[in-house]
JSON list of C-alpha atoms in Angstrom, two decimals:
[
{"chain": "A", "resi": 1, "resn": "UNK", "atom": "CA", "xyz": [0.00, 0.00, 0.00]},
{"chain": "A", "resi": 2, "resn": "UNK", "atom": "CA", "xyz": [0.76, 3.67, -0.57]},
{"chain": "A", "resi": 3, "resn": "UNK", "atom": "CA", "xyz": [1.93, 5.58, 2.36]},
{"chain": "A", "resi": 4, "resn": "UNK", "atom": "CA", "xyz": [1.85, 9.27, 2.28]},
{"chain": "A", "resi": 5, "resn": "UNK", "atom": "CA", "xyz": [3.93, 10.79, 4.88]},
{"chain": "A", "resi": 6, "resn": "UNK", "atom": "CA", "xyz": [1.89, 14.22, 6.62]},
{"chain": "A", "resi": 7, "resn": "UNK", "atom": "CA", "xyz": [2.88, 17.54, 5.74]},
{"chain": "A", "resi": 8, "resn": "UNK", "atom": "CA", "xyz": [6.07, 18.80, 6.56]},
{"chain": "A", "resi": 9, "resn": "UNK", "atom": "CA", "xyz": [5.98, 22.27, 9.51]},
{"chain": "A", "resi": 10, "resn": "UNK", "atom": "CA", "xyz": [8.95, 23.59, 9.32]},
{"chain": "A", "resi": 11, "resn": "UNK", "atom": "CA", "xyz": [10.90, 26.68, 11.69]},
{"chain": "A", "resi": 12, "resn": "UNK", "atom": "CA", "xyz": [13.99, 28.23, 9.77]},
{"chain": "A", "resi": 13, "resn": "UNK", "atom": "CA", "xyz": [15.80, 29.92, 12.87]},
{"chain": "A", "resi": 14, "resn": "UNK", "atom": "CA", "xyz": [18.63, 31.96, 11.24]},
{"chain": "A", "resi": 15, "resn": "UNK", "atom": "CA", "xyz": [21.42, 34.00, 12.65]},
{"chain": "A", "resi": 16, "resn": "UNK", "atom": "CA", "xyz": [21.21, 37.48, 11.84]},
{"chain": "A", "resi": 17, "resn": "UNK", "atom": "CA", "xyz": [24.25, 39.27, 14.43]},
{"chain": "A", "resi": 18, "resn": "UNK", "atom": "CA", "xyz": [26.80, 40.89, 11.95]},
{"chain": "A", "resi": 19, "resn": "UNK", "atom": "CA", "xyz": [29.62, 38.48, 12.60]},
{"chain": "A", "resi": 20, "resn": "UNK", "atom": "CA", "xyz": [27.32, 36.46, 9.69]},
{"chain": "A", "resi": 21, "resn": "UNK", "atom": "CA", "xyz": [27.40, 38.88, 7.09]},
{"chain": "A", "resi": 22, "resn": "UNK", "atom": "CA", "xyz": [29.67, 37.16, 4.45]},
{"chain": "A", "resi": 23, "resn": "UNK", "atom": "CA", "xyz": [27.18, 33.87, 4.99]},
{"chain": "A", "resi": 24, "resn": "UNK", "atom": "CA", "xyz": [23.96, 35.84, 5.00]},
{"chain": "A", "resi": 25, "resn": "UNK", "atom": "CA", "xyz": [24.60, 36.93, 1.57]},
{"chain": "A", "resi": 26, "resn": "UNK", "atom": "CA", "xyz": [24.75, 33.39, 0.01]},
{"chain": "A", "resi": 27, "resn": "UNK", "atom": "CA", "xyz": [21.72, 32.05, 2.71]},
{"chain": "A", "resi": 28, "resn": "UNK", "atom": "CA", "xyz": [19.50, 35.02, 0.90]},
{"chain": "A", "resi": 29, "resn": "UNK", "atom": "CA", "xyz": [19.69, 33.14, -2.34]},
{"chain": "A", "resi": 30, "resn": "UNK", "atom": "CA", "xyz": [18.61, 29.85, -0.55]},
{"chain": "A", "resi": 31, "resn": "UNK", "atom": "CA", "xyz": [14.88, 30.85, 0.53]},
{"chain": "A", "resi": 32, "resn": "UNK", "atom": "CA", "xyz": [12.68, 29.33, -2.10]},
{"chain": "A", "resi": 33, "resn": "UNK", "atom": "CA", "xyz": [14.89, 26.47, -3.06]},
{"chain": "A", "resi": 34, "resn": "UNK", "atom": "CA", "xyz": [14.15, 25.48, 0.98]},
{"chain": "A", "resi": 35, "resn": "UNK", "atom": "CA", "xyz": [10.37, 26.26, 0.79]},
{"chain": "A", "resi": 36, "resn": "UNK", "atom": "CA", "xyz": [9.82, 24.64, -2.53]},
{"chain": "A", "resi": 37, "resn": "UNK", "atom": "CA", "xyz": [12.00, 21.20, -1.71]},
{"chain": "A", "resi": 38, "resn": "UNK", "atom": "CA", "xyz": [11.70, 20.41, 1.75]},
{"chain": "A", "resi": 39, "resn": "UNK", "atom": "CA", "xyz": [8.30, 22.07, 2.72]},
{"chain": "A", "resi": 40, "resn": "UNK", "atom": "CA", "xyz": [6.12, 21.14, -0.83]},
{"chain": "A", "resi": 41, "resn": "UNK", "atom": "CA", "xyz": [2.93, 21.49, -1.87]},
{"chain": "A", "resi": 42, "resn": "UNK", "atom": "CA", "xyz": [0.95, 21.10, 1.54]},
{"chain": "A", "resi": 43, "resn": "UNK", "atom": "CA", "xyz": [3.48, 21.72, 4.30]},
{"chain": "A", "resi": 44, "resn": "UNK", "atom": "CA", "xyz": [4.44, 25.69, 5.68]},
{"chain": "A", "resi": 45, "resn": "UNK", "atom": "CA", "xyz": [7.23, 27.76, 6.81]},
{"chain": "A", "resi": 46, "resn": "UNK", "atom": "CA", "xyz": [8.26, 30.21, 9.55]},
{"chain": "A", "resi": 47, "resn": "UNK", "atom": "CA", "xyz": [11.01, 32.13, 9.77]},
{"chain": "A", "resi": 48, "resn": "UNK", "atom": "CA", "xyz": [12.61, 33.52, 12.95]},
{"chain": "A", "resi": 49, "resn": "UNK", "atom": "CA", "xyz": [15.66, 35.49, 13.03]},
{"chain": "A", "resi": 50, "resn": "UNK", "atom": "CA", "xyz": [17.93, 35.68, 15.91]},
{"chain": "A", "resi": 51, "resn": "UNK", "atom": "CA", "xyz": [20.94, 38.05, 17.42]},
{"chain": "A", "resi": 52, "resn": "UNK", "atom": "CA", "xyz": [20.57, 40.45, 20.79]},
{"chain": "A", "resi": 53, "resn": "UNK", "atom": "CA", "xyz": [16.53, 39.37, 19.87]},
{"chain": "A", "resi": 54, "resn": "UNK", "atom": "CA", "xyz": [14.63, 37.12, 18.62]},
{"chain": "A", "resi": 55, "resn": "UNK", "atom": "CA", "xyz": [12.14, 37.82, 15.98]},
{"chain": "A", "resi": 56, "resn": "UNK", "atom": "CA", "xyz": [9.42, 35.90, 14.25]},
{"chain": "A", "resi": 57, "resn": "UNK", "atom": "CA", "xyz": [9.63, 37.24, 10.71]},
{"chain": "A", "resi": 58, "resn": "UNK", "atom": "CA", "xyz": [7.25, 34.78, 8.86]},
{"chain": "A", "resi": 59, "resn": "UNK", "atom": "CA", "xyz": [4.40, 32.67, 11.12]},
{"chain": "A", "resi": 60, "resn": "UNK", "atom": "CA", "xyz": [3.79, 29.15, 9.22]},
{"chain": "A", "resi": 61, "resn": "UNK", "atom": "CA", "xyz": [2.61, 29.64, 5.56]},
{"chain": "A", "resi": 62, "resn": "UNK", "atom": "CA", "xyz": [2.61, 27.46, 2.65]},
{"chain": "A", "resi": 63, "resn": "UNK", "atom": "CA", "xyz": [3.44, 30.21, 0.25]},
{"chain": "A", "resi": 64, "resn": "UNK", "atom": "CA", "xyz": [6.93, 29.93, -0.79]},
{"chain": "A", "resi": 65, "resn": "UNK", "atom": "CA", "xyz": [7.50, 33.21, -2.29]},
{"chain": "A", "resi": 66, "resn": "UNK", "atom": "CA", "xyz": [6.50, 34.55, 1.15]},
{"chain": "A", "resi": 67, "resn": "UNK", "atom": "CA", "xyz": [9.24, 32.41, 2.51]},
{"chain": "A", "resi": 68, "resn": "UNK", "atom": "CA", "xyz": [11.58, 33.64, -0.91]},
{"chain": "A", "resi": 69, "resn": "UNK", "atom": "CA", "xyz": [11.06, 37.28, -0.09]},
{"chain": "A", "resi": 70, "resn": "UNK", "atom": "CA", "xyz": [11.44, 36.96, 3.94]},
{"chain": "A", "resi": 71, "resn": "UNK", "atom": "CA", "xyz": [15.09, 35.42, 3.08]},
{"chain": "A", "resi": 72, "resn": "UNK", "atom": "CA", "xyz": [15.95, 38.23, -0.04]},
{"chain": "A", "resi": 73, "resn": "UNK", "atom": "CA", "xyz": [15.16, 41.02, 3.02]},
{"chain": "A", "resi": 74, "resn": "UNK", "atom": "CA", "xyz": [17.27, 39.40, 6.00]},
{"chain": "A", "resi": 75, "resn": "UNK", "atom": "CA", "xyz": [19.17, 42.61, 7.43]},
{"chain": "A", "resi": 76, "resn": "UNK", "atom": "CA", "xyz": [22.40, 42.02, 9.68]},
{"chain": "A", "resi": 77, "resn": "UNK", "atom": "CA", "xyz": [22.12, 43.38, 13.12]},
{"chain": "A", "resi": 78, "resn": "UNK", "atom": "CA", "xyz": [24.73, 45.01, 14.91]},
{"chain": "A", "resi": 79, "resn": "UNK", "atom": "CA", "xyz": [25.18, 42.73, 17.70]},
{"chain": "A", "resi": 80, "resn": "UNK", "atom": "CA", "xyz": [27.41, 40.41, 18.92]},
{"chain": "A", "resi": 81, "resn": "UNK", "atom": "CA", "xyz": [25.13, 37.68, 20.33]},
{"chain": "A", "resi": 82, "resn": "UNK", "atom": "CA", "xyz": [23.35, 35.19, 19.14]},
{"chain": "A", "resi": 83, "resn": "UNK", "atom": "CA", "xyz": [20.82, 33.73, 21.32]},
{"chain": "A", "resi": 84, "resn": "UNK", "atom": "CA", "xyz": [20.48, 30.89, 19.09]},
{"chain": "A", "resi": 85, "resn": "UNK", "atom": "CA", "xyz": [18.77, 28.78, 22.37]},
{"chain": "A", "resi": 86, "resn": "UNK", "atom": "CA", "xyz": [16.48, 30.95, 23.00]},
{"chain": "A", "resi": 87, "resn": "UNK", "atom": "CA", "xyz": [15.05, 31.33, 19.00]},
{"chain": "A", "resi": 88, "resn": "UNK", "atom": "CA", "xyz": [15.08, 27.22, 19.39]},
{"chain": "A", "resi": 89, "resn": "UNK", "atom": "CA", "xyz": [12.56, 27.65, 22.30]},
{"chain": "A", "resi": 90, "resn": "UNK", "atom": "CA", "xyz": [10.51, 29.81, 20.36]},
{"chain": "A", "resi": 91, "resn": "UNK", "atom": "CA", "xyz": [10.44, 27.87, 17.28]},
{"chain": "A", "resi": 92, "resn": "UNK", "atom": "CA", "xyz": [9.17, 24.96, 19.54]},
{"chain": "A", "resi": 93, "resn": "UNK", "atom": "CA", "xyz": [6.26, 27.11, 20.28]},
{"chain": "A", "resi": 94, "resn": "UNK", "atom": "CA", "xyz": [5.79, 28.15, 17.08]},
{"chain": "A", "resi": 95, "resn": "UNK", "atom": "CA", "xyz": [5.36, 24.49, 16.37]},
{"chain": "A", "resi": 96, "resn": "UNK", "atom": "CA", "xyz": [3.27, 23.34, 19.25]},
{"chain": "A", "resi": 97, "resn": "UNK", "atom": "CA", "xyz": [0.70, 25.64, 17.74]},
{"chain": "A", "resi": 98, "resn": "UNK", "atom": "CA", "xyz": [0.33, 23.60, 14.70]},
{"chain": "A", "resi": 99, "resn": "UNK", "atom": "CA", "xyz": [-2.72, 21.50, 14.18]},
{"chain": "A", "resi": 100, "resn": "UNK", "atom": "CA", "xyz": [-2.90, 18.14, 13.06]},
{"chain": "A", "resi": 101, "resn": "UNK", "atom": "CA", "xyz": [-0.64, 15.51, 11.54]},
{"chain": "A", "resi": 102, "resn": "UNK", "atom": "CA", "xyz": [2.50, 17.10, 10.54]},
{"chain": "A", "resi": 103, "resn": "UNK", "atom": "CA", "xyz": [6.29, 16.13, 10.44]},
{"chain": "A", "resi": 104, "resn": "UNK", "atom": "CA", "xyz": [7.38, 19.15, 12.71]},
{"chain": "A", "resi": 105, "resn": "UNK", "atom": "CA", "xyz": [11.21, 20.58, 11.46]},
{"chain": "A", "resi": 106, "resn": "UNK", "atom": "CA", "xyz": [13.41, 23.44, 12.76]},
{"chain": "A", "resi": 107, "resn": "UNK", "atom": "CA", "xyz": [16.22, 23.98, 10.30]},
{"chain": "A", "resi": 108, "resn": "UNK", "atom": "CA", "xyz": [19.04, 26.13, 12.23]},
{"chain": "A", "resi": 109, "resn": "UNK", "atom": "CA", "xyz": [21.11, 28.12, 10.06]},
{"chain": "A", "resi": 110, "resn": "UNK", "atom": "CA", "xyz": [23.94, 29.77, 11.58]},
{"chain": "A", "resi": 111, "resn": "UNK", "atom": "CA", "xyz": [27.16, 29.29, 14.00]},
{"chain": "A", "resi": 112, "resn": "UNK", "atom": "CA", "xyz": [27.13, 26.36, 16.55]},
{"chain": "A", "resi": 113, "resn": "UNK", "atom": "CA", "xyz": [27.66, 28.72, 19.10]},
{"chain": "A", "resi": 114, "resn": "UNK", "atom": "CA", "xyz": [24.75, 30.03, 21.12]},
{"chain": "A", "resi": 115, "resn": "UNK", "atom": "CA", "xyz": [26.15, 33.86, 22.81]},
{"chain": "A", "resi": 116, "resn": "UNK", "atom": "CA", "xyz": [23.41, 35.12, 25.56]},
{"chain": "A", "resi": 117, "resn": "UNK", "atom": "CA", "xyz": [20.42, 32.99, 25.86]},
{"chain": "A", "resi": 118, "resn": "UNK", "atom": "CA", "xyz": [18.24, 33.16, 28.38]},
{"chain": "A", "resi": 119, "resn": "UNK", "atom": "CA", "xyz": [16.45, 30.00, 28.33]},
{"chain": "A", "resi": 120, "resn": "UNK", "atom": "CA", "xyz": [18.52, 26.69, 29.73]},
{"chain": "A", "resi": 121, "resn": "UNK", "atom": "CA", "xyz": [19.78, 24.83, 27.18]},
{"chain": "A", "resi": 122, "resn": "UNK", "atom": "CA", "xyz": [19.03, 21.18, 29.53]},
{"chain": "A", "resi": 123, "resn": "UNK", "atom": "CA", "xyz": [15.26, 22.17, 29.39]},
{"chain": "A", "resi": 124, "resn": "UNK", "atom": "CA", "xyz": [15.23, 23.68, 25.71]},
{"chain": "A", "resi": 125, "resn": "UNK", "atom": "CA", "xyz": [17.00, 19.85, 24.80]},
{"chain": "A", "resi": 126, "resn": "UNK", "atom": "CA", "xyz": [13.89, 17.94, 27.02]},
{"chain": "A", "resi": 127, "resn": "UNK", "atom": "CA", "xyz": [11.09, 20.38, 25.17]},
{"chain": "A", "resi": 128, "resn": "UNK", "atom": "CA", "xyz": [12.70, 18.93, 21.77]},
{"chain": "A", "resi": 129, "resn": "UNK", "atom": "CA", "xyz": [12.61, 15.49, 23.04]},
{"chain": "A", "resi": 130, "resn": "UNK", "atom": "CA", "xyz": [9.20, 15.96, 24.45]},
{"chain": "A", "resi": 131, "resn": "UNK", "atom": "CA", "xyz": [7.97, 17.09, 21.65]},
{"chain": "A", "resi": 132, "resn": "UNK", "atom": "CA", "xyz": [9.35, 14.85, 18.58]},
{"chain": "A", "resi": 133, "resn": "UNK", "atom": "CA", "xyz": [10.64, 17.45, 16.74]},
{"chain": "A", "resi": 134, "resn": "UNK", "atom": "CA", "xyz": [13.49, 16.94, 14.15]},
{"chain": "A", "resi": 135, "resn": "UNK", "atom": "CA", "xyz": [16.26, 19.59, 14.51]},
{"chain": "A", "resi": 136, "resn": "UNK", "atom": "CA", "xyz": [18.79, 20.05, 11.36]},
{"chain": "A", "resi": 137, "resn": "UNK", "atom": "CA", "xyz": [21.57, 22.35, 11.55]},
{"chain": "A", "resi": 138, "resn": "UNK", "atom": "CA", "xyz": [23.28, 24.52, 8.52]},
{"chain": "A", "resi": 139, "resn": "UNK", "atom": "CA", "xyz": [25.91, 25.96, 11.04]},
{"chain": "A", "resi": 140, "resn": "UNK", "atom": "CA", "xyz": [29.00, 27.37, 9.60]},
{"chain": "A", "resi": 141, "resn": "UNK", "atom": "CA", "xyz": [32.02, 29.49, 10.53]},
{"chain": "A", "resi": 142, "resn": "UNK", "atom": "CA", "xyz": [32.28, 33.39, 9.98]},
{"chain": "A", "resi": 143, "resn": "UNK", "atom": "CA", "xyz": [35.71, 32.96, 10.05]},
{"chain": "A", "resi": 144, "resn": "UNK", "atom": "CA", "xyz": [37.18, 29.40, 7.96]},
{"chain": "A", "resi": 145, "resn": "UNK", "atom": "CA", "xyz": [34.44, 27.83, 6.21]},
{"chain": "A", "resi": 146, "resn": "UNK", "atom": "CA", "xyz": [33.61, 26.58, 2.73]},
{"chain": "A", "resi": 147, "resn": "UNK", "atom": "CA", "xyz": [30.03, 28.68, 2.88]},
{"chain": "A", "resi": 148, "resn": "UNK", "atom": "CA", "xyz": [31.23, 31.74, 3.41]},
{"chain": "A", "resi": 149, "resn": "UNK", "atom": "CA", "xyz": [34.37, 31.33, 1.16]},
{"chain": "A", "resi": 150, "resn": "UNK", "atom": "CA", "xyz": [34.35, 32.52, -2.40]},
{"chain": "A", "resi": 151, "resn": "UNK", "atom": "CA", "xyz": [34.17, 29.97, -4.72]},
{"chain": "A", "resi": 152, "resn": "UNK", "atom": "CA", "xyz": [37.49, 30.89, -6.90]},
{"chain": "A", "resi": 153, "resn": "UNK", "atom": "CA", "xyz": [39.03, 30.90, -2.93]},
{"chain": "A", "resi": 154, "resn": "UNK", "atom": "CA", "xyz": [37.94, 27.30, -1.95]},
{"chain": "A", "resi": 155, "resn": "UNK", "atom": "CA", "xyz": [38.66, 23.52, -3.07]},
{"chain": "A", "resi": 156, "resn": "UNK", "atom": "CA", "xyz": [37.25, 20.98, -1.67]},
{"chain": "A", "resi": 157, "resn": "UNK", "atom": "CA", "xyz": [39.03, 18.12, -0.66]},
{"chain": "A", "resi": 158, "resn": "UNK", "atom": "CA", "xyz": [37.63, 15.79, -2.10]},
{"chain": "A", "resi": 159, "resn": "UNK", "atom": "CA", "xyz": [38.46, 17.50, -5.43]},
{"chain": "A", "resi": 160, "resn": "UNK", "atom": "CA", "xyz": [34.85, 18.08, -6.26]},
{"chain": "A", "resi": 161, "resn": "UNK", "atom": "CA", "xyz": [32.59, 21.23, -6.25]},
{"chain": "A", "resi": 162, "resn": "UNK", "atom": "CA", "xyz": [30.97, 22.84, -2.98]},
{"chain": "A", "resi": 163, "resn": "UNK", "atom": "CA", "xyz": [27.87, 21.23, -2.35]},
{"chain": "A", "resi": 164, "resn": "UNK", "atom": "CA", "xyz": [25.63, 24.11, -0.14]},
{"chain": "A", "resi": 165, "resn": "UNK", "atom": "CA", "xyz": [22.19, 22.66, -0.49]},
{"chain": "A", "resi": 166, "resn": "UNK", "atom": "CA", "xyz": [23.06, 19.04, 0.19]},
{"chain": "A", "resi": 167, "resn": "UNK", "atom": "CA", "xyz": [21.47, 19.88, 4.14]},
{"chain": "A", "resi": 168, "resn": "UNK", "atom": "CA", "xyz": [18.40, 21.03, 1.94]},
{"chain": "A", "resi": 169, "resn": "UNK", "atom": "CA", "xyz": [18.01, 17.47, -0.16]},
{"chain": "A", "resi": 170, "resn": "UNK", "atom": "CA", "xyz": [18.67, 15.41, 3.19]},
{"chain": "A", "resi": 171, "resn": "UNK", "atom": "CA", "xyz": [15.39, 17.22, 4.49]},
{"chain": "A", "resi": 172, "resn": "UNK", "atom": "CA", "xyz": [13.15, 16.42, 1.62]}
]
């Protein structure tokens, strides 16, 4: 028998602080490729941004030039945090809110390193497990990273191309 899985609801938390700025010009581009692949025809899309705050920029919807346009307008901040536990916490609530059968997603895009949250990261981690949602992680460094690099600047080692929106297949 034919199986179709539910609808994808996913959460893109992205970093915003200015230490991103080189990255945030190549995760602009990346909007609708994420909306149209990995959320589809009946699944939605939030968008939070996070630095010094954290921001819901786009509640859930299935329109993916919404989603397109939110990422084209990301603005730096000047700030040098990035409360990147506490816009996890938030997407979790963002989430809770959904109704009915859906595979529930929060797609972090950003540096591994969380500067300033407020919430505890031990109950943030037993929320996610509570809850069953599926955390994926883009995270990249604004100093020594293949993302941010140029591609005339950067080889990869295994001889090949780059590959940025292999994290973006894995979640389809």
């Amino acid at each position: 028998a034919d199986t179709e899985l539910p609808p994808i609801a996913l959460v893109m938390v992205i970093q915003t602080s200015d230490v991103t700025s080189a990255a945030l010009a190549k995760i602009r581009k990346t909007g609708a490729m994420i909306s149209e692949a990995v959320v589809g025809e009946n699944g939605e899309a939030a968008v939070i941004s996070f630095n010094d705050q954290i921001d819901v920029l786009q509640d859930f919807t299935s329109d993916a030039s919404i989603v397109s346009n939110v990422f084209h307008d990301l603005q730096i901040e000047d700030s040098q945090r990035a409360r990147m536990v506490d816009a996890i916490a938030k997407a979790l609530d963002l989430l809770a809110t959904r109704p009915g059968a859906r595979r529930r997603a929060i797609l972090i895009i950003g540096q591994t390193r969380d500067r300033g949250s407020e919430s505890k990261l031990g109950d943030v981690i037993a929320n996610i497990q509570r809850s069953g949602v599926t955390i994926y992680a883009l995270s990249y460094s604004a100093l020594v990273t293949p993302f941010t690099a140029k591609p005339d600047d950067y080889t990869p080692a295994n001889g090949g191309f780059p590959d940025y929106t292999r994290a973006f297949v894995e979640l389809a």
